[in-house]
Amino acid sequence: MILPFVWMLSTSLKEPSDIFVFPPKWIPSPIRWANYSEVLDAIPFGRFYWNSVYIAALVTIGTVLFASLSGYAFARIPFVGRNAVFLLLLSTMMIPHEATSIPMFLFMRELNFLNTHVPLIIVPIFGAGGVFGIFVMRQFFLTLPKELEEAAMIDGCSRVGIYGRIMLPLAGPAIATLTIFTFLTCWNEFYDPLIFLNDRNLMTIPLGLSLFTDEAGTAWHHLMAASVMATLPLLIVFFFAQKQFIAGVAMTGLKD
């Protein structure tokens, strides 16, 4: 699993003539740091980076908030048709994203949201990604004992208080799992930016990398340098949240 990342990093620091030598050189000699600066000069990579960072951050925060509220409601608050509504939400995940692309494009055009970041933020939060988050949070909340809520209600705590003071602090593993999945999906999203964006300054990293390959061709040392910079945030997020992520995956779905 680690080998492709090592090869990517090694290639990003090589001279163009050393990339395909045999036997391969795992440790570049000399190390060519200029590959990174040349990528930044060739395309507005910093702008792509910022676009991806803030869009992924907003989508992740919005999804976690929306999914945790909805997941708590489906898990703990009885209301008429709760199971039917939940099954209806889950059924939307079976619709391929490509099947809704044209209607969504026309809808965003009517709202004058084309060539903006608004569709890239609201569609994932309230679309299939948000429904997946509701499922994850609901399944986790079902594993928590009801006695915690009953004791809080006896002490006069409201539903909002129970959600904010008891449920959310206990849902750390599920929130970490949902955060990683959402951030990873949003960071790597290529299809939606391709549909909704035309302005180069609004593009995200996946779309920017595609543009870079179109302009630079097969300059593998530059492409690998750009890929290293694009992959680094994902590795950082997983490194700091891997324990919570593993715990969340292990505990999610224990109840039906």
XYZ file of N, CA and C in Angstrom:
768
model
N 0.814 -1.201 0.000
C 0.000 0.000 0.000
C 0.853 1.259 0.000
N 1.973 1.222 0.712
C 2.815 2.400 0.845
C 3.680 2.616 -0.397
N 3.960 1.547 -1.121
C 4.895 1.617 -2.246
C 4.519 2.688 -3.281
N 3.258 2.811 -3.716
C 2.942 3.860 -4.701
C 3.232 5.274 -4.176
N 3.005 5.505 -2.872
C 3.284 6.822 -2.314
C 4.790 7.103 -2.311
N 5.569 6.071 -1.985
C 7.029 6.237 -1.993
C 7.514 6.528 -3.408
N 6.964 5.803 -4.384
C 7.350 6.029 -5.783
C 6.952 7.429 -6.240
N 5.780 7.876 -5.844
C 5.315 9.216 -6.207
C 6.247 10.280 -5.636
N 6.604 10.143 -4.358
C 7.502 11.108 -3.726
C 8.881 11.080 -4.366
N 9.378 9.877 -4.647
C 10.690 9.751 -5.262
C 10.715 10.390 -6.648
N 9.680 10.120 -7.454
C 9.626 10.666 -8.806
C 9.506 12.180 -8.802
N 8.816 12.721 -7.784
C 8.628 14.169 -7.716
C 9.927 14.918 -7.459
N 10.984 14.202 -7.048
C 12.264 14.838 -6.723
C 13.361 14.459 -7.714
N 12.986 13.830 -8.829
C 13.982 13.361 -9.792
C 14.147 14.312 -10.965
N 15.286 14.174 -11.613
C 15.492 14.801 -12.915
C 14.653 14.032 -13.950
N 14.178 14.697 -14.989
C 13.368 13.991 -16.000
C 14.072 12.778 -16.597
N 15.388 12.848 -16.741
C 16.129 11.741 -17.348
C 16.272 10.537 -16.426
N 15.989 10.712 -15.112
C 16.169 9.619 -14.149
C 14.877 8.871 -13.833
N 13.758 9.290 -14.414
C 12.478 8.721 -14.008
C 12.325 7.275 -14.456
N 12.763 6.960 -15.680
C 12.532 5.626 -16.234
C 13.809 4.809 -16.366
N 14.840 5.153 -15.615
C 16.075 4.368 -15.672
C 15.847 3.006 -15.034
N 16.611 2.026 -15.451
C 16.524 0.686 -14.887
C 17.919 0.191 -14.546
N 18.097 -0.307 -13.312
C 17.115 -0.426 -12.228
C 16.719 0.945 -11.677
N 15.490 1.061 -11.158
C 15.003 2.364 -10.706
C 15.772 2.880 -9.504
N 15.890 4.188 -9.427
C 16.520 4.843 -8.277
C 15.439 5.289 -7.299
N 15.420 4.672 -6.131
C 14.423 5.041 -5.132
C 14.793 6.341 -4.427
N 16.090 6.569 -4.282
C 16.552 7.813 -3.659
C 17.152 8.672 -4.760
N 16.507 9.769 -5.110
C 17.005 10.603 -6.219
C 18.382 11.182 -5.927
N 19.167 11.251 -6.961
C 20.491 11.875 -6.836
C 20.850 12.523 -8.183
N 20.871 13.854 -8.258
C 20.610 14.794 -7.158
C 19.110 14.985 -6.919
N 18.772 15.522 -5.749
C 17.372 15.840 -5.431
C 17.011 17.159 -6.096
N 15.933 17.138 -6.858
C 15.528 18.316 -7.628
C 14.283 18.955 -7.006
N 14.491 19.852 -6.035
C 13.383 20.537 -5.375
C 12.682 21.523 -6.306
N 13.347 21.880 -7.391
C 12.774 22.862 -8.314
C 11.491 22.360 -8.975
N 11.261 21.040 -8.955
C 10.033 20.511 -9.552
C 8.795 21.141 -8.910
N 8.849 21.349 -7.608
C 7.692 21.892 -6.895
C 7.473 23.364 -7.251
N 8.546 24.126 -7.269
C 8.392 25.548 -7.607
C 7.957 25.726 -9.061
N 8.412 24.835 -9.945
C 8.012 24.925 -11.352
C 6.527 24.627 -11.530
N 5.992 23.701 -10.719
C 4.551 23.435 -10.768
C 3.772 24.667 -10.323
N 4.226 25.304 -9.252
C 3.538 26.496 -8.753
C 3.606 27.646 -9.748
N 4.661 27.673 -10.551
C 4.768 28.728 -11.565
C 3.948 28.405 -12.812
N 3.760 27.104 -13.095
C 3.084 26.710 -14.332
C 1.577 26.917 -14.255
N 0.985 26.635 -13.097
C -0.462 26.784 -12.916
C -0.705 27.473 -11.575
N -1.872 28.104 -11.394
C -2.184 28.720 -10.085
C -2.537 27.668 -9.045
N -1.541 26.838 -8.704
C -1.788 25.710 -7.809
C -2.230 26.185 -6.430
N -1.683 27.312 -5.991
C -2.089 27.842 -4.695
C -3.568 28.174 -4.657
N -4.083 28.742 -5.750
C -5.508 29.046 -5.838
C -6.333 27.768 -5.833
N -5.910 26.735 -6.601
C -6.616 25.459 -6.600
C -6.629 24.858 -5.192
N -5.491 24.965 -4.520
C -5.342 24.398 -3.186
C -6.313 25.060 -2.219
N -6.349 26.388 -2.246
C -7.238 27.114 -1.338
C -8.696 26.788 -1.627
N -9.060 26.715 -2.908
C -10.434 26.370 -3.263
C -10.820 25.006 -2.698
N -9.938 24.033 -2.856
C -10.230 22.689 -2.350
C -10.295 22.664 -0.835
N -9.392 23.393 -0.173
C -9.354 23.380 1.294
C -10.632 23.952 1.873
N -11.030 25.120 1.412
C -12.177 25.740 2.065
C -13.496 25.071 1.674
N -13.589 24.563 0.436
C -14.795 23.834 0.047
C -14.912 22.541 0.855
N -13.814 21.786 0.951
C -13.834 20.532 1.719
C -14.127 20.794 3.192
N -13.592 21.875 3.734
C -13.835 22.200 5.147
C -15.304 22.534 5.382
N -15.890 23.368 4.514
C -17.295 23.740 4.681
C -18.214 22.538 4.506
N -17.924 21.710 3.508
C -18.749 20.526 3.275
C -18.647 19.563 4.452
N -17.448 19.377 4.981
C -17.253 18.461 6.109
C -17.994 18.958 7.348
N -17.830 20.245 7.668
C -18.507 20.811 8.848
C -20.024 20.737 8.672
N -20.513 21.140 7.492
C -21.947 21.107 7.245
C -22.521 19.702 7.296
N -21.812 18.747 6.720
C -22.286 17.365 6.709
C -22.329 16.777 8.109
N -21.278 17.013 8.890
C -21.242 16.478 10.253
C -22.363 17.080 11.098
N -22.588 18.390 10.982
C -23.655 19.034 11.751
C -25.029 18.522 11.315
N -25.280 18.533 10.009
C -26.574 18.095 9.478
C -26.815 16.619 9.783
N -25.813 15.778 9.588
C -25.975 14.339 9.781
C -26.128 13.981 11.255
N -25.405 14.670 12.127
C -25.508 14.362 13.555
C -26.881 14.750 14.103
N -27.403 15.905 13.676
C -28.744 16.308 14.106
C -29.798 15.328 13.590
N -29.724 15.009 12.306
C -30.708 14.100 11.720
C -30.547 12.685 12.272
N -29.298 12.242 12.412
C -29.063 10.910 12.950
C -29.589 10.752 14.362
N -29.429 11.793 15.179
C -29.969 11.750 16.547
C -31.490 11.689 16.524
N -32.107 12.465 15.637
C -33.568 12.453 15.540
C -34.080 11.074 15.125
N -33.456 10.456 14.122
C -33.903 9.145 13.661
C -33.634 8.048 14.690
N -32.611 8.230 15.513
C -32.257 7.199 16.480
C -33.026 7.317 17.787
N -33.362 8.559 18.209
C -33.861 8.744 19.562
C -35.214 9.419 19.672
N -35.652 10.152 18.671
C -36.902 10.896 18.781
C -37.988 10.158 18.012
N -39.001 9.609 18.707
C -40.088 8.899 18.004
C -41.033 9.878 17.323
N -41.329 9.630 16.073
C -42.336 10.415 15.365
C -42.969 9.520 14.295
N -44.146 9.912 13.849
C -44.913 9.100 12.906
C -44.158 8.983 11.575
N -43.985 7.764 11.117
C -43.329 7.532 9.835
C -41.817 7.613 9.889
N -41.243 7.510 11.069
C -39.789 7.659 11.193
C -39.038 6.634 10.352
N -39.405 5.368 10.472
C -38.696 4.324 9.728
C -38.917 4.455 8.224
N -40.141 4.853 7.838
C -40.428 5.012 6.415
C -39.620 6.155 5.815
N -39.511 7.252 6.537
C -38.722 8.393 6.053
C -37.250 8.007 5.960
N -36.782 7.245 6.955
C -35.376 6.831 6.941
C -35.096 5.915 5.756
N -35.991 4.975 5.479
C -35.814 4.093 4.320
C -35.883 4.875 3.013
N -36.745 5.889 2.974
C -36.831 6.728 1.777
C -35.522 7.463 1.537
N -34.915 7.965 2.612
C -33.618 8.637 2.489
C -32.549 7.670 1.993
N -32.534 6.469 2.571
C -31.528 5.487 2.152
C -31.710 5.100 0.685
N -32.948 5.083 0.223
C -33.202 4.690 -1.172
C -32.598 5.692 -2.148
N -32.442 6.953 -1.729
C -31.849 7.949 -2.628
C -30.389 7.642 -2.923
N -29.734 6.866 -2.057
C -28.337 6.512 -2.287
C -28.190 5.520 -3.429
N -29.286 4.881 -3.815
C -29.223 3.907 -4.904
C -29.320 4.563 -6.276
N -29.645 5.860 -6.318
C -29.741 6.570 -7.589
C -28.344 7.020 -8.003
N -27.852 6.616 -9.148
C -26.515 7.043 -9.580
C -26.422 8.563 -9.689
N -25.289 9.088 -9.270
C -25.091 10.534 -9.302
C -25.209 11.080 -10.727
N -24.773 10.291 -11.697
C -24.834 10.728 -13.090
C -26.277 10.921 -13.576
N -27.209 10.167 -12.979
C -28.605 10.268 -13.400
C -29.239 11.593 -12.988
N -28.715 12.205 -11.955
C -29.268 13.480 -11.476
C -28.438 14.680 -11.913
N -27.398 14.462 -12.695
C -26.495 15.559 -13.055
C -27.188 16.626 -13.891
N -27.930 16.197 -14.921
C -28.591 17.172 -15.799
C -29.670 17.960 -15.047
N -30.583 17.291 -14.310
C -31.549 18.079 -13.535
C -30.895 19.026 -12.542
N -29.826 18.572 -11.895
C -29.138 19.441 -10.930
C -28.474 20.621 -11.634
N -27.899 20.379 -12.813
C -27.295 21.465 -13.579
C -28.344 22.505 -13.962
N -29.491 22.044 -14.447
C -30.556 22.970 -14.832
C -31.097 23.725 -13.626
N -31.194 23.031 -12.500
C -31.683 23.666 -11.274
C -30.721 24.763 -10.813
N -29.410 24.463 -10.816
C -28.423 25.452 -10.402
C -28.349 26.610 -11.392
N -28.609 26.336 -12.664
C -28.622 27.415 -13.654
C -29.776 28.377 -13.387
N -30.930 27.839 -13.015
C -32.072 28.694 -12.703
C -31.806 29.561 -11.476
N -30.992 29.054 -10.562
C -30.655 29.817 -9.353
C -29.443 30.728 -9.553
N -28.883 30.727 -10.766
C -27.684 31.529 -11.072
C -26.485 31.129 -10.215
N -26.360 29.842 -9.944
C -25.249 29.338 -9.135
C -24.157 28.685 -9.981
N -24.329 28.666 -11.311
C -23.285 28.087 -12.152
C -22.021 28.935 -12.085
N -20.900 28.262 -12.214
C -19.588 28.910 -12.146
C -19.379 29.608 -10.804
N -19.926 29.000 -9.746
C -19.675 29.412 -8.366
C -19.400 28.154 -7.554
N -18.966 28.349 -6.325
C -18.696 27.215 -5.449
C -19.927 26.756 -4.683
N -21.039 27.454 -4.835
C -22.243 27.111 -4.069
C -22.713 25.680 -4.344
N -22.819 25.238 -5.610
C -23.256 23.845 -5.833
C -22.303 22.818 -5.239
N -21.011 23.132 -5.227
C -20.034 22.178 -4.696
C -20.127 22.052 -3.186
N -20.825 22.977 -2.547
C -20.968 22.956 -1.090
C -22.318 22.373 -0.673
N -23.394 22.857 -1.290
C -24.718 22.437 -0.823
C -25.129 21.061 -1.347
N -24.693 20.703 -2.558
C -25.087 19.401 -3.112
C -24.524 18.238 -2.286
N -23.242 18.231 -1.899
C -22.758 17.117 -1.067
C -23.404 17.061 0.312
N -23.692 18.221 0.901
C -24.253 18.227 2.254
C -25.648 17.626 2.275
N -26.477 18.019 1.296
C -27.864 17.572 1.284
C -28.119 16.468 0.266
N -27.065 15.922 -0.298
C -27.195 14.846 -1.265
C -26.847 13.504 -0.653
N -26.295 12.621 -1.480
C -25.988 11.259 -1.032
C -24.972 11.248 0.097
N -24.024 12.193 0.083
C -23.046 12.251 1.160
C -23.681 12.545 2.500
N -24.656 13.447 2.501
C -25.363 13.758 3.735
C -26.197 12.587 4.225
N -26.829 11.854 3.291
C -27.621 10.682 3.663
C -26.725 9.600 4.254
N -25.564 9.399 3.665
C -24.614 8.435 4.230
C -24.213 8.851 5.640
N -24.001 10.151 5.847
C -23.655 10.639 7.180
C -24.779 10.400 8.178
N -26.023 10.591 7.765
C -27.167 10.328 8.651
C -27.171 8.859 9.068
N -26.917 7.975 8.104
C -26.894 6.541 8.411
C -25.800 6.223 9.433
N -24.611 6.757 9.225
C -23.496 6.489 10.141
C -23.818 6.990 11.544
N -24.320 8.224 11.646
C -24.590 8.797 12.962
C -25.764 8.089 13.644
N -26.798 7.744 12.874
C -27.936 7.032 13.472
C -27.498 5.697 14.051
N -26.728 4.947 13.279
C -26.280 3.641 13.748
C -25.427 3.765 15.000
N -24.625 4.828 15.086
C -23.792 4.993 16.271
C -24.636 5.390 17.479
N -25.575 6.303 17.295
C -26.417 6.743 18.412
C -27.259 5.590 18.960
N -27.608 4.624 18.106
C -28.370 3.469 18.564
C -27.567 2.592 19.517
N -26.251 2.679 19.468
C -25.414 1.855 20.351
C -25.291 2.454 21.745
N -25.682 3.719 21.920
C -25.559 4.374 23.223
C -26.749 4.012 24.103
N -26.539 3.760 25.393
C -27.650 3.361 26.277
C -28.665 4.486 26.475
N -29.948 4.119 26.477
C -31.011 5.099 26.665
C -31.015 5.697 28.066
N -30.391 4.977 29.011
C -30.382 5.464 30.389
C -29.687 6.818 30.510
N -28.740 7.112 29.620
C -28.071 8.415 29.644
C -29.073 9.536 29.376
N -29.929 9.335 28.387
C -30.947 10.348 28.075
C -31.970 10.463 29.195
N -32.403 9.323 29.721
C -33.415 9.351 30.766
C -32.918 10.076 32.001
N -31.654 9.839 32.357
C -31.092 10.536 33.520
C -30.997 12.035 33.266
N -30.630 12.409 32.045
C -30.534 13.831 31.703
C -31.908 14.490 31.720
N -32.947 13.792 31.233
C -34.296 14.353 31.238
C -34.816 14.540 32.656
N -34.485 13.607 33.534
C -34.894 13.740 34.931
C -34.274 14.983 35.555
N -33.038 15.289 35.132
C -32.353 16.482 35.638
C -32.805 17.761 34.941
N -33.775 17.631 34.021
C -34.325 18.814 33.366
C -33.630 19.221 32.085
N -32.855 18.342 31.497
C -32.139 18.675 30.267
C -33.069 18.536 29.064
N -33.016 19.476 28.166
C -33.853 19.442 26.968
C -33.226 18.533 25.906
N -33.976 18.321 24.803
C -33.437 17.525 23.704
C -32.170 18.150 23.133
N -32.202 19.473 22.991
C -31.015 20.166 22.473
C -29.845 20.001 23.427
N -30.125 20.089 24.716
C -29.061 19.904 25.702
C -28.499 18.501 25.694
N -29.384 17.511 25.558
C -28.927 16.124 25.497
C -28.044 15.910 24.272
N -28.497 16.466 23.146
C -27.707 16.333 21.906
C -26.337 16.980 22.052
N -26.293 18.207 22.572
C -25.034 18.952 22.616
C -24.108 18.539 23.742
N -24.686 18.183 24.894
C -23.857 17.917 26.078
C -23.535 16.442 26.289
N -24.363 15.558 25.757
C -24.173 14.123 26.021
C -23.845 13.357 24.750
N -24.705 13.496 23.744
C -24.558 12.670 22.551
C -23.327 13.030 21.720
N -23.150 14.304 21.431
C -22.012 14.700 20.593
C -20.672 14.327 21.206
N -20.441 14.597 22.516
C -19.143 14.194 23.084
C -18.888 12.693 23.008
N -19.961 11.888 23.102
C -19.792 10.436 23.033
C -19.637 9.925 21.607
N -19.995 10.764 20.642
C -19.990 10.330 19.236
C -18.677 10.652 18.536
N -17.618 10.862 19.288
C -16.329 11.205 18.693
C -15.860 10.250 17.618
N -15.883 8.928 17.864
C -15.433 7.989 16.813
C -16.256 8.079 15.543
N -17.589 8.182 15.667
C -18.430 8.273 14.476
C -18.196 9.577 13.739
N -18.018 10.675 14.481
C -17.756 11.967 13.857
C -16.420 11.937 13.126
N -15.406 11.303 13.737
C -14.102 11.200 13.075
C -14.207 10.380 11.798
N -14.968 9.293 11.844
C -15.163 8.473 10.646
C -15.842 9.260 9.544
N -16.919 9.945 9.899
C -17.657 10.731 8.913
C -16.812 11.881 8.387
N -16.025 12.492 9.250
C -15.149 13.593 8.828
C -14.145 13.134 7.782
N -13.520 11.997 8.020
C -12.516 11.490 7.084
C -13.158 11.113 5.749
N -14.268 10.381 5.800
C -14.940 9.985 4.563
C -15.379 11.204 3.755
N -15.978 12.181 4.455
C -16.496 13.362 3.761
C -15.369 14.198 3.183
N -14.333 14.441 3.985
C -13.211 15.242 3.516
C -12.519 14.570 2.338
N -12.316 13.263 2.431
C -11.659 12.521 1.350
C -12.481 12.586 0.063
N -13.786 12.370 0.174
C -14.652 12.388 -1.005
C -14.683 13.763 -1.641
N -14.834 14.794 -0.814
C -14.920 16.158 -1.336
C -13.586 16.595 -1.939
N -12.487 16.240 -1.303
C -11.169 16.637 -1.804
C -10.881 16.018 -3.166
N -11.336 14.789 -3.369
C -11.054 14.075 -4.621
C -12.140 14.269 -5.681
N -13.187 15.034 -5.375
C -14.307 15.185 -6.301
C -13.857 15.856 -7.603
N -14.149 15.199 -8.702
C -13.793 15.730 -10.019
C -15.024 16.019 -10.875
N -16.032 15.189 -10.737
C -17.197 15.257 -11.637
C -17.984 16.552 -11.462
N -18.346 16.891 -10.222
C -19.149 18.093 -9.998
C -18.416 19.381 -10.371
N -17.152 19.570 -9.972
C -16.451 20.779 -10.433
C -16.365 20.881 -11.951
N -16.225 19.734 -12.614
C -16.164 19.739 -14.071
C -17.478 20.236 -14.672
N -18.595 19.928 -14.030
C -19.904 20.321 -14.541
C -20.217 21.788 -14.232
N -19.935 22.205 -13.011
C -20.421 23.507 -12.546
C -19.430 24.657 -12.741
N -18.155 24.362 -12.986
C -17.147 25.428 -13.022
C -16.575 25.611 -14.424
N -16.371 26.868 -14.782
C -15.689 27.224 -16.024
C -14.488 28.127 -15.779
N -14.567 28.930 -14.743
C -13.510 29.878 -14.423
C -12.307 29.144 -13.849
N -11.142 29.388 -14.422
C -9.916 28.719 -13.968
C -9.600 29.027 -12.516
N -9.877 30.248 -12.069
C -9.572 30.631 -10.692
C -10.487 29.981 -9.668
N -11.569 29.362 -10.123
C -12.503 28.700 -9.213
C -12.265 27.196 -9.132
N -11.368 26.670 -9.945
C -11.172 25.224 -10.014
C -10.547 24.671 -8.741
N -10.864 23.394 -8.481
C -10.285 22.677 -7.350
C -9.082 21.856 -7.821
N -8.407 21.204 -6.890
C -7.169 20.491 -7.219
C -7.381 19.371 -8.252
N -8.382 18.473 -8.118
C -8.527 17.431 -9.156
C -8.718 18.007 -10.552
N -9.534 19.046 -10.651
C -9.742 19.681 -11.951
C -8.477 20.402 -12.402
N -7.762 21.018 -11.456
C -6.509 21.691 -11.783
C -5.445 20.728 -12.256
N -5.377 19.540 -11.636
C -4.409 18.533 -12.074
C -4.729 18.058 -13.490
N -5.998 17.900 -13.798
C -6.383 17.519 -15.159
C -5.984 18.603 -16.153
N -6.212 19.856 -15.767
C -5.804 20.967 -16.625
C -4.297 20.990 -16.804
N -3.576 20.670 -15.726
C -2.119 20.676 -15.788
C -1.598 19.604 -16.737
N -2.204 18.405 -16.694
C -1.761 17.338 -17.604
C -2.072 17.696 -19.054
N -3.163 18.424 -19.280
C -3.486 18.849 -20.645
C -2.451 19.843 -21.172
N -1.959 20.707 -20.266
C -1.027 21.747 -20.689
C 0.421 21.262 -20.693
N 0.779 20.466 -19.679
C 2.180 20.062 -19.534
C 2.479 18.718 -20.168
N 1.441 17.987 -20.568
C 1.678 16.681 -21.159
C 2.166 15.688 -20.114
N 3.040 14.785 -20.520
C 3.540 13.752 -19.611
C 4.852 14.177 -18.978
N 4.864 15.336 -18.330
C 6.017 15.770 -17.539
C 5.864 15.133 -16.162
N 6.332 13.873 -16.055
C 6.012 13.085 -14.881
C 6.596 13.673 -13.601
N 7.750 14.310 -13.666
C 8.330 14.880 -12.454
C 7.465 16.013 -11.927
N 6.869 16.795 -12.827
C 5.971 17.860 -12.405
C 4.630 17.295 -11.928
N 4.116 16.300 -12.643
C 2.831 15.704 -12.270
C 2.918 15.026 -10.902
N 4.022 14.351 -10.632
C 4.186 13.700 -9.338
C 4.365 14.723 -8.214
N 5.033 15.827 -8.507
C 5.174 16.889 -7.500
C 3.811 17.480 -7.162
N 2.989 17.715 -8.181
C 1.639 18.222 -7.944
C 0.801 17.201 -7.182
N 0.975 15.927 -7.498
C 0.210 14.876 -6.820
C 0.601 14.765 -5.351
N 1.891 14.935 -5.055
C 2.337 14.913 -3.658
C 1.674 16.034 -2.871
N 1.653 17.233 -3.438
C 1.029 18.365 -2.750
C -0.472 18.164 -2.602
N -1.098 17.490 -3.570
C -2.538 17.252 -3.502
C -2.894 16.166 -2.490
N -1.991 15.199 -2.297
C -2.271 14.067 -1.411
C -1.942 14.370 0.035
N -1.044 15.306 0.274
C -0.551 15.564 1.625
C -1.661 15.851 2.631
N -2.648 16.726 2.353
C -3.701 16.974 3.361
C -4.476 15.723 3.754
N -4.710 14.814 2.801
C -5.435 13.590 3.108
C -4.652 12.720 4.078
N -3.355 12.618 3.871
C -2.520 11.828 4.763
C -2.476 12.439 6.157
N -2.435 13.767 6.231
C -2.401 14.453 7.526
C -3.697 14.209 8.294
N -4.842 14.338 7.605
C -6.135 14.126 8.254
C -6.252 12.698 8.774
N -5.865 11.721 7.958
C -5.978 10.331 8.392
C -4.993 10.025 9.513
N -3.798 10.604 9.470
C -2.783 10.329 10.496
C -3.266 10.766 11.872
N -3.887 11.937 11.947
C -4.307 12.464 13.245
C -5.633 11.869 13.726
N -6.402 11.249 12.831
C -7.718 10.738 13.239
C -7.847 9.233 13.023
N -6.727 8.527 12.840
C -6.837 7.122 12.481
C -7.414 6.268 13.613
N -7.099 6.574 14.882
C -7.631 5.787 15.992
C -9.139 5.941 16.081
N -9.614 7.194 15.987
C -11.060 7.424 16.027
C -11.743 6.822 14.812
N -11.063 6.865 13.675
C -11.632 6.302 12.444
C -11.832 4.797 12.585
N -10.824 4.100 13.081
C -10.914 2.637 13.250
C -11.991 2.286 14.270
N -12.065 3.065 15.364
C -13.091 2.818 16.374
C -14.487 3.052 15.809
N -14.630 4.096 15.003
C -15.939 4.388 14.426
C -16.397 3.317 13.462
N -15.486 2.838 12.624
C -15.843 1.768 11.680
C -16.216 0.499 12.425
N -15.507 0.206 13.527
C -15.762 -0.997 14.286
C -17.108 -0.962 14.997
N -17.539 0.233 15.440
C -18.749 0.340 16.247
C -19.980 0.679 15.436
N -19.816 1.276 14.233
C -20.969 1.689 13.436
C -21.676 0.480 12.845
N -22.984 0.442 13.025
C -23.780 -0.639 12.436
C -23.964 -1.847 13.330
N -23.645 -1.706 14.639
C -23.820 -2.840 15.531
C -25.284 -3.096 15.836
N -26.129 -2.070 15.661
C -27.564 -2.223 15.889
C -28.308 -1.926 14.616
N -29.462 -2.545 14.454
C -30.292 -2.271 13.289
C -31.674 -1.812 13.730
